[in-house]
Amino acid sequence: MKSYNIAVIGGDGTGPEVTREALKVLDAAQRKFGFKLHYTHYDFGGARYLKTGETLPDSAIEEFRKQHAIFLGAIGHPDVKPGILECGILLKARFALDQYINLRPVKLYRTEDCPLKDKTPQDVDFVVVRENTGGIYTGVGGVVQKGTPMEIATQVMIYGRPVVERCVRYAYEVTRRRNKKKMLTLVHKCNVLTHAGDLWVRTHKEIGDQDYPDIKQDYNHVDACTMWFVKQPEWYDVIVTENLFGDIITDLAAIIQGGLGVAAGGNINPEGVSMFEPMGGSAPKYTGQNVINPIAAINAAGMMLDTLGEREAAAAIDAAVTTALNSGKIKSLAAGRMGLSTTQVGDLVAATV
Ligand code: IPM
Ligand code: MN
């Protein structure tokens, strides 16, 4: 029987509650599809940081390298200054494990969860492939004359051809495997970013012309893309974009798919160890009340199985989520308004996997 070692970081706030439900669904999936998941739990997060000053030690990164994947509930603590946990845990794992893809499926399950007028699940169904370790996030830049009236600070959108190319290739592969519109839209701002944008434009075209003649090439400026998300989301199939633009457009995308209750993401190293997480934060005000929506975490678990190669099980989880959401039992996707508890939603999905 195939078996996989999974590092589990429940994390802060409601993170452990949604993680519990995701593992419940994974347990149902492994029983049904005949594989085994071995979990190692880690207590990284705000609470541990406040106690020990430690975010994500190098020794943990070394242990993660030996795992097949990482599952992360949520990171974020009201008593920890913004930036410390994000940089110390999330970004550290992304960079250290070279998780160079951020994969964000954008799928609306129910018409009533979409804030856009007249849009249905048929209209909101695309994937964003965000470059996840380059660009402005590399931190290249600096500051001089800090605190003076003449202060200057830079943060550089730095990209090399190999980093762009591996991301673009991954996105073409996603497009081909999805086999829907077979269209890969590059989102950038090449009318202004004439150096970095042009590198993306040429790479998108060259790789496409050479190796993916079956895939249509499409381009949007990032500002226009945000309008089209609202006006005509049905245009999109797969989007590829650089890191910061991807960060911004995937939040907008999360809202049109029904919000943080369902949105999940994968920080993927296609040749290494990937990390999966629900997009919602630690939601401190809902902690311990059993009212947070676990579906985003369940979707993240499904993506994890898909990336591990357990595609049938992943598809079964997605089908179970669809069934649960259309059962009439879940009133809303918002925390506290579901009409069911966190545990009950997890039970409902687990029962139909
Ligand atoms: C995300 C988050 C992170 C990012 C933060 C928490 C560092 O917003 O995963 O989209 O900016 O990438
Ligand atoms: Mn973000």
Short mmCIF file of C-alpha atoms and ligand atoms in Angstrom, two decimals:
data_model
loop_
_atom_site.label_atom_id
_atom_site.label_comp_id
_atom_site.label_asym_id
_atom_site.label_seq_id
_atom_site.Cartn_x
_atom_site.Cartn_y
_atom_site.Cartn_z
CA MET A 1 0.00 0.00 0.00
CA LYS A 2 1.28 3.46 -0.86
CA SER A 3 2.02 5.60 2.14
CA TYR A 4 2.86 9.25 2.60
CA ASN A 5 4.42 11.19 5.46
CA ILE A 6 2.66 14.46 6.13
CA ALA A 7 3.84 17.27 8.40
CA VAL A 8 0.81 18.90 10.00
CA ILE A 9 0.94 22.42 11.42
CA GLY A 10 -2.44 23.21 12.93
CA GLY A 11 -1.17 26.66 13.84
CA ASP A 12 -3.05 29.51 15.48
CA GLY A 13 -6.63 30.49 16.20
CA THR A 14 -9.10 28.40 14.25
CA GLY A 15 -6.26 26.64 12.39
CA PRO A 16 -6.38 23.49 14.56
CA GLU A 17 -10.19 23.30 14.26
CA VAL A 18 -10.22 23.34 10.45
CA THR A 19 -7.18 21.04 10.34
CA ARG A 20 -9.05 18.44 12.41
CA GLU A 21 -11.87 18.36 9.86
CA ALA A 22 -9.45 18.18 6.92
CA LEU A 23 -7.72 15.18 8.52
CA LYS A 24 -11.12 13.59 9.12
CA VAL A 25 -11.85 13.81 5.40
CA LEU A 26 -8.35 12.58 4.53
CA ASP A 27 -8.93 9.58 6.82
CA ALA A 28 -12.12 8.74 4.95
CA ALA A 29 -10.28 9.10 1.63
CA GLN A 30 -7.39 6.84 2.60
CA ARG A 31 -9.75 4.11 3.81
CA LYS A 32 -11.72 4.24 0.60
CA PHE A 33 -8.86 4.57 -1.89
CA GLY A 34 -6.31 2.34 -0.17
CA PHE A 35 -3.34 4.47 0.77
CA LYS A 36 -1.90 5.49 4.11
CA LEU A 37 -1.05 8.90 5.52
CA HIS A 38 1.35 9.19 8.47
CA TYR A 39 1.04 12.50 10.26
CA THR A 40 3.72 14.28 12.28
CA HIS A 41 2.26 17.22 14.18
CA TYR A 42 4.19 20.42 14.77
CA ASP A 43 3.20 23.31 17.05
CA PHE A 44 4.70 26.20 15.08
CA GLY A 45 2.74 29.44 15.19
CA GLY A 46 2.11 32.52 17.28
CA ALA A 47 1.66 30.75 20.60
CA ARG A 48 4.99 28.94 20.34
CA TYR A 49 6.69 32.13 19.16
CA LEU A 50 5.40 34.04 22.21
CA LYS A 51 6.69 31.28 24.50
CA THR A 52 10.05 30.52 22.92
CA GLY A 53 10.85 33.27 20.40
CA GLU A 54 11.07 30.61 17.73
CA THR A 55 9.19 30.79 14.41
CA LEU A 56 10.31 27.98 12.09
CA PRO A 57 13.77 26.65 13.03
CA ASP A 58 16.17 25.28 10.42
CA SER A 59 15.89 21.87 12.05
CA ALA A 60 12.19 21.80 11.18
CA ILE A 61 12.95 22.65 7.56
CA GLU A 62 15.33 19.67 7.49
CA GLU A 63 12.59 17.43 8.88
CA PHE A 64 10.10 18.77 6.33
CA ARG A 65 12.48 17.81 3.52
CA LYS A 66 11.94 14.17 4.47
CA GLN A 67 8.15 14.45 4.30
CA HIS A 68 5.95 14.02 1.26
CA ALA A 69 3.94 17.18 1.98
CA ILE A 70 3.04 19.76 4.61
CA PHE A 71 -0.46 20.71 5.70
CA LEU A 72 -0.88 24.11 7.35
CA GLY A 73 -4.03 25.23 9.20
CA ALA A 74 -3.46 28.94 9.84
CA ILE A 75 -0.76 31.25 11.13
CA GLY A 76 -1.44 34.58 12.86
CA HIS A 77 -1.75 35.73 16.46
CA PRO A 78 -3.22 39.02 17.74
CA ASP A 79 -0.31 39.52 20.17
CA VAL A 80 2.42 39.09 17.55
CA LYS A 81 3.48 42.08 15.45
CA PRO A 82 2.44 41.68 11.78
CA GLY A 83 5.22 40.32 9.59
CA ILE A 84 7.02 38.14 12.11
CA LEU A 85 5.02 34.95 11.60
CA GLU A 86 4.33 35.59 7.91
CA CYS A 87 8.04 36.00 7.17
CA GLY A 88 9.30 33.61 9.81
CA ILE A 89 7.05 30.68 8.99
CA LEU A 90 5.14 30.98 5.72
CA LEU A 91 7.71 32.77 3.58
CA LYS A 92 10.57 30.89 5.20
CA ALA A 93 9.04 27.54 4.22
CA ARG A 94 8.29 28.80 0.70
CA PHE A 95 11.86 29.95 0.13
CA ALA A 96 13.72 27.18 1.97
CA LEU A 97 11.75 24.44 0.21
CA ASP A 98 11.71 26.34 -3.11
CA GLN A 99 7.93 26.16 -3.37
CA TYR A 100 8.01 28.26 -6.51
CA ILE A 101 4.37 27.82 -7.52
CA ASN A 102 1.32 29.13 -5.69
CA LEU A 103 -1.60 27.21 -7.10
CA ARG A 104 -5.04 28.70 -6.53
CA PRO A 105 -8.07 26.97 -8.01
CA VAL A 106 -10.94 29.45 -8.22
CA LYS A 107 -14.21 27.59 -8.30
CA LEU A 108 -17.65 28.77 -7.27
CA TYR A 109 -19.76 25.91 -5.91
CA ARG A 110 -23.11 27.66 -5.44
CA THR A 111 -24.63 30.68 -7.16
CA GLU A 112 -25.80 32.18 -3.86
CA ASP A 113 -22.22 32.42 -2.55
CA CYS A 114 -21.07 34.68 -5.38
CA PRO A 115 -21.17 38.45 -4.80
CA LEU A 116 -21.32 39.05 -8.57
CA LYS A 117 -24.69 39.66 -10.17
CA ASP A 118 -25.93 36.89 -12.49
CA LYS A 119 -22.85 34.67 -12.19
CA THR A 120 -23.17 30.94 -11.65
CA PRO A 121 -20.72 28.09 -10.97
CA GLN A 122 -20.27 27.75 -14.74
CA ASP A 123 -18.92 31.30 -14.89
CA VAL A 124 -16.40 31.15 -12.06
CA ASP A 125 -14.10 28.22 -12.70
CA PHE A 126 -10.44 28.95 -13.38
CA VAL A 127 -6.99 28.44 -11.91
CA VAL A 128 -4.34 31.00 -10.99
CA VAL A 129 -0.70 29.93 -11.15
CA ARG A 130 1.18 32.53 -9.16
CA GLU A 131 4.98 32.61 -9.17
CA ASN A 132 5.70 32.17 -5.47
CA THR A 133 9.33 32.89 -4.61
CA GLY A 134 10.57 35.63 -6.93
CA GLY A 135 9.84 39.25 -7.76
CA ILE A 136 9.38 41.79 -5.01
CA TYR A 137 9.14 39.00 -2.43
CA THR A 138 12.86 38.23 -2.77
CA GLY A 139 13.51 41.34 -0.68
CA VAL A 140 16.19 42.70 -2.99
CA GLY A 141 16.53 46.42 -2.32
CA GLY A 142 17.44 48.67 0.54
CA VAL A 143 17.02 51.91 2.34
CA VAL A 144 19.29 54.91 2.80
CA GLN A 145 18.98 57.97 5.01
CA LYS A 146 16.27 56.23 6.95
CA GLY A 147 14.18 58.50 9.09
CA THR A 148 15.42 61.64 7.35
CA PRO A 149 13.35 63.81 5.01
CA MET A 150 15.46 62.42 2.12
CA GLU A 151 14.87 58.74 2.85
CA ILE A 152 15.00 56.45 -0.18
CA ALA A 153 13.80 52.84 -0.18
CA THR A 154 13.70 50.29 -2.98
CA GLN A 155 12.24 46.81 -3.30
CA VAL A 156 13.00 45.30 -6.66
CA MET A 157 10.84 43.15 -8.90
CA ILE A 158 13.68 40.79 -9.75
CA TYR A 159 13.21 37.92 -12.19
CA GLY A 160 15.57 35.64 -14.06
CA ARG A 161 14.65 33.68 -17.15
CA PRO A 162 14.87 30.26 -15.40
CA VAL A 163 12.51 31.37 -12.62
CA VAL A 164 10.00 32.73 -15.13
CA GLU A 165 10.35 29.74 -17.41
CA ARG A 166 9.75 27.04 -14.80
CA CYS A 167 6.61 28.84 -13.65
CA VAL A 168 5.29 29.37 -17.17
CA ARG A 169 5.96 25.73 -18.08
CA TYR A 170 4.11 24.55 -14.99
CA ALA A 171 1.16 26.77 -15.95
CA TYR A 172 1.07 25.36 -19.49
CA GLU A 173 1.05 21.85 -18.03
CA VAL A 174 -1.85 22.76 -15.72
CA THR A 175 -3.74 24.16 -18.71
CA ARG A 176 -3.17 21.04 -20.78
CA ARG A 177 -4.17 18.69 -17.97
CA ARG A 178 -7.30 20.71 -17.18
CA ASN A 179 -8.30 20.33 -20.80
CA LYS A 180 -11.08 22.95 -20.74
CA LYS A 181 -10.68 26.13 -22.80
CA LYS A 182 -6.99 25.29 -23.27
CA MET A 183 -6.07 28.94 -22.81
CA LEU A 184 -3.26 30.35 -20.70
CA THR A 185 -3.62 34.04 -19.85
CA LEU A 186 -0.46 35.84 -18.81
CA VAL A 187 -1.26 38.65 -16.36
CA HIS A 188 1.35 41.37 -16.04
CA LYS A 189 1.82 45.08 -16.66
CA CYS A 190 4.10 45.06 -19.68
CA ASN A 191 2.96 48.49 -20.85
CA VAL A 192 4.81 50.00 -17.89
CA LEU A 193 7.15 47.26 -16.65
CA THR A 194 9.00 47.18 -19.93
CA HIS A 195 11.91 45.09 -18.61
CA ALA A 196 10.46 42.56 -16.19
CA GLY A 197 7.11 42.42 -17.98
CA ASP A 198 8.74 41.87 -21.34
CA LEU A 199 10.70 38.92 -19.96
CA TRP A 200 7.40 37.29 -18.97
CA VAL A 201 5.74 38.15 -22.29
CA ARG A 202 8.55 36.64 -24.35
CA THR A 203 8.86 33.56 -22.16
CA HIS A 204 5.10 32.94 -22.28
CA LYS A 205 5.15 33.21 -26.08
CA GLU A 206 8.35 31.26 -26.73
CA ILE A 207 7.52 28.32 -24.48
CA GLY A 208 3.97 28.26 -25.81
CA ASP A 209 5.00 28.38 -29.48
CA GLN A 210 7.69 25.72 -28.97
CA ASP A 211 6.10 23.17 -26.68
CA TYR A 212 2.40 23.92 -26.27
CA PRO A 213 0.92 24.62 -29.72
CA ASP A 214 -2.36 23.09 -28.47
CA ILE A 215 -2.76 25.88 -25.87
CA LYS A 216 -4.09 29.32 -26.81
CA GLN A 217 -2.04 32.27 -25.58
CA ASP A 218 -3.80 35.22 -24.01
CA TYR A 219 -2.61 38.34 -22.18
CA ASN A 220 -4.19 40.81 -19.71
CA HIS A 221 -2.69 43.78 -17.92
CA VAL A 222 -3.15 43.22 -14.21
CA ASP A 223 -5.37 46.28 -13.68
CA ALA A 224 -7.70 45.20 -16.49
CA CYS A 225 -7.69 41.66 -15.10
CA THR A 226 -9.27 42.87 -11.84
CA MET A 227 -12.11 44.41 -13.86
CA TRP A 228 -12.63 41.27 -15.91
CA PHE A 229 -12.78 39.13 -12.73
CA VAL A 230 -15.89 41.09 -11.81
CA LYS A 231 -17.38 41.65 -15.25
CA GLN A 232 -16.58 38.44 -17.11
CA PRO A 233 -14.85 35.78 -14.99
CA GLU A 234 -16.02 33.13 -17.47
CA TRP A 235 -13.31 34.35 -19.84
CA TYR A 236 -10.58 32.64 -17.85
CA ASP A 237 -9.20 29.11 -17.90
CA VAL A 238 -5.69 29.31 -16.43
CA ILE A 239 -3.81 32.47 -15.45
CA VAL A 240 -0.07 32.71 -14.91
CA THR A 241 1.38 35.73 -13.18
CA GLU A 242 4.27 37.07 -11.15
CA ASN A 243 4.32 36.99 -7.37
CA LEU A 244 2.86 40.31 -6.15
CA PHE A 245 0.25 40.62 -8.89
CA GLY A 246 -0.73 37.04 -8.11
CA ASP A 247 -1.04 37.81 -4.41
CA ILE A 248 -3.44 40.66 -5.14
CA ILE A 249 -5.62 39.04 -7.80
CA THR A 250 -6.02 35.80 -5.82
CA ASP A 251 -7.68 37.67 -2.96
CA LEU A 252 -10.20 39.12 -5.40
CA ALA A 253 -10.58 35.66 -6.92
CA ALA A 254 -11.26 34.18 -3.47
CA ILE A 255 -14.20 36.52 -2.95
CA ILE A 256 -15.85 35.73 -6.29
CA GLN A 257 -15.61 32.01 -5.56
CA GLY A 258 -17.46 32.42 -2.27
CA GLY A 259 -14.77 33.69 0.07
CA LEU A 260 -12.29 32.42 2.58
CA GLY A 261 -14.58 29.64 3.69
CA VAL A 262 -13.79 27.70 0.51
CA ALA A 263 -10.56 29.15 -0.96
CA ALA A 264 -7.48 26.93 -0.74
CA GLY A 265 -3.94 27.22 -2.01
CA GLY A 266 -0.89 25.10 -2.58
CA ASN A 267 2.70 26.28 -2.23
CA ILE A 268 4.18 23.83 -4.65
CA ASN A 269 7.63 22.57 -5.47
CA PRO A 270 6.83 20.15 -8.29
CA GLU A 271 10.13 18.35 -7.67
CA GLY A 272 10.09 18.61 -3.87
CA VAL A 273 7.98 19.13 -0.77
CA SER A 274 4.81 21.21 -1.12
CA MET A 275 2.66 22.93 1.50
CA PHE A 276 -1.13 23.23 1.39
CA GLU A 277 -3.30 25.69 3.28
CA PRO A 278 -6.75 27.22 3.47
CA MET A 279 -6.54 30.89 2.47
CA GLY A 280 -8.45 32.19 5.48
CA GLY A 281 -6.37 33.36 8.40
CA SER A 282 -6.48 32.29 12.04
CA ALA A 283 -9.78 34.17 12.65
CA PRO A 284 -9.07 34.75 16.38
CA LYS A 285 -12.58 35.95 17.17
CA TYR A 286 -14.08 32.61 16.16
CA THR A 287 -11.49 30.46 17.91
CA GLY A 288 -12.79 27.54 19.93
CA GLN A 289 -16.44 28.11 19.02
CA ASN A 290 -16.76 25.35 16.44
CA VAL A 291 -18.27 27.81 13.94
CA ILE A 292 -15.50 28.30 11.39
CA ASN A 293 -15.98 26.86 7.90
CA PRO A 294 -13.58 23.92 7.37
CA ILE A 295 -14.24 23.53 3.64
CA ALA A 296 -11.23 25.61 2.57
CA ALA A 297 -9.02 23.32 4.65
CA ILE A 298 -10.76 20.28 3.18
CA ASN A 299 -10.13 21.67 -0.31
CA ALA A 300 -6.46 22.19 0.61
CA ALA A 301 -6.32 18.54 1.69
CA GLY A 302 -7.80 17.54 -1.67
CA MET A 303 -5.16 19.55 -3.52
CA MET A 304 -2.50 17.85 -1.43
CA LEU A 305 -3.72 14.42 -2.52
CA ASP A 306 -3.88 15.53 -6.13
CA THR A 307 -0.27 16.74 -6.00
CA LEU A 308 0.83 13.51 -4.31
CA GLY A 309 -0.67 11.62 -7.26
CA GLU A 310 -3.83 10.36 -5.51
CA ARG A 311 -5.99 11.95 -8.17
CA GLU A 312 -9.02 9.74 -7.78
CA ALA A 313 -9.18 10.45 -4.05
CA ALA A 314 -8.73 14.17 -4.70
CA ALA A 315 -11.59 14.15 -7.20
CA ALA A 316 -13.74 12.29 -4.66
CA ILE A 317 -13.09 14.99 -2.06
CA ASP A 318 -14.06 17.70 -4.53
CA ALA A 319 -17.23 15.80 -5.40
CA ALA A 320 -18.02 15.34 -1.69
CA VAL A 321 -17.57 19.08 -1.08
CA THR A 322 -19.88 19.82 -4.01
CA THR A 323 -22.49 17.39 -2.67
CA ALA A 324 -22.27 18.79 0.87
CA LEU A 325 -22.61 22.36 -0.36
CA ASN A 326 -25.63 21.48 -2.48
CA SER A 327 -27.31 19.40 0.20
CA GLY A 328 -29.25 22.39 1.49
CA LYS A 329 -27.78 21.84 4.95
CA ILE A 330 -25.07 24.51 4.80
CA LYS A 331 -26.82 27.88 4.90
CA SER A 332 -23.86 30.15 4.29
CA LEU A 333 -20.10 29.83 3.83
CA ALA A 334 -19.42 32.48 6.47
CA ALA A 335 -18.16 31.61 9.94
CA GLY A 336 -20.99 31.53 12.46
CA ARG A 337 -23.69 31.53 9.79
CA MET A 338 -23.33 28.06 8.32
CA GLY A 339 -26.29 26.64 10.22
CA LEU A 340 -24.01 23.73 11.10
CA SER A 341 -20.94 23.50 13.29
CA THR A 342 -17.39 23.08 12.01
CA THR A 343 -17.50 19.44 13.12
CA GLN A 344 -20.84 18.79 11.42
CA VAL A 345 -19.59 20.19 8.10
CA GLY A 346 -16.51 17.95 8.35
CA ASP A 347 -18.74 14.94 9.12
CA LEU A 348 -21.01 15.75 6.19
CA VAL A 349 -18.13 15.87 3.70
CA ALA A 350 -16.33 12.85 5.19
CA ALA A 351 -19.50 10.77 4.93
CA THR A 352 -19.76 11.24 1.14
CA VAL A 353 -16.09 10.86 0.14
C1 IPM B 1 -0.71 34.75 0.72
C2 IPM B 1 -0.42 35.70 1.86
C3 IPM B 1 1.08 35.83 2.04
C4 IPM B 1 1.64 36.42 0.78
C5 IPM B 1 1.52 36.64 3.27
C6 IPM B 1 0.84 36.18 4.53
C7 IPM B 1 3.02 36.62 3.43
O1 IPM B 1 -1.03 36.93 1.65
O2 IPM B 1 -0.35 33.57 0.82
O3 IPM B 1 -1.29 35.17 -0.28
O4 IPM B 1 1.72 37.65 0.64
O5 IPM B 1 2.03 35.66 -0.09
MN MN B 2 -2.18 37.06 -0.13
#
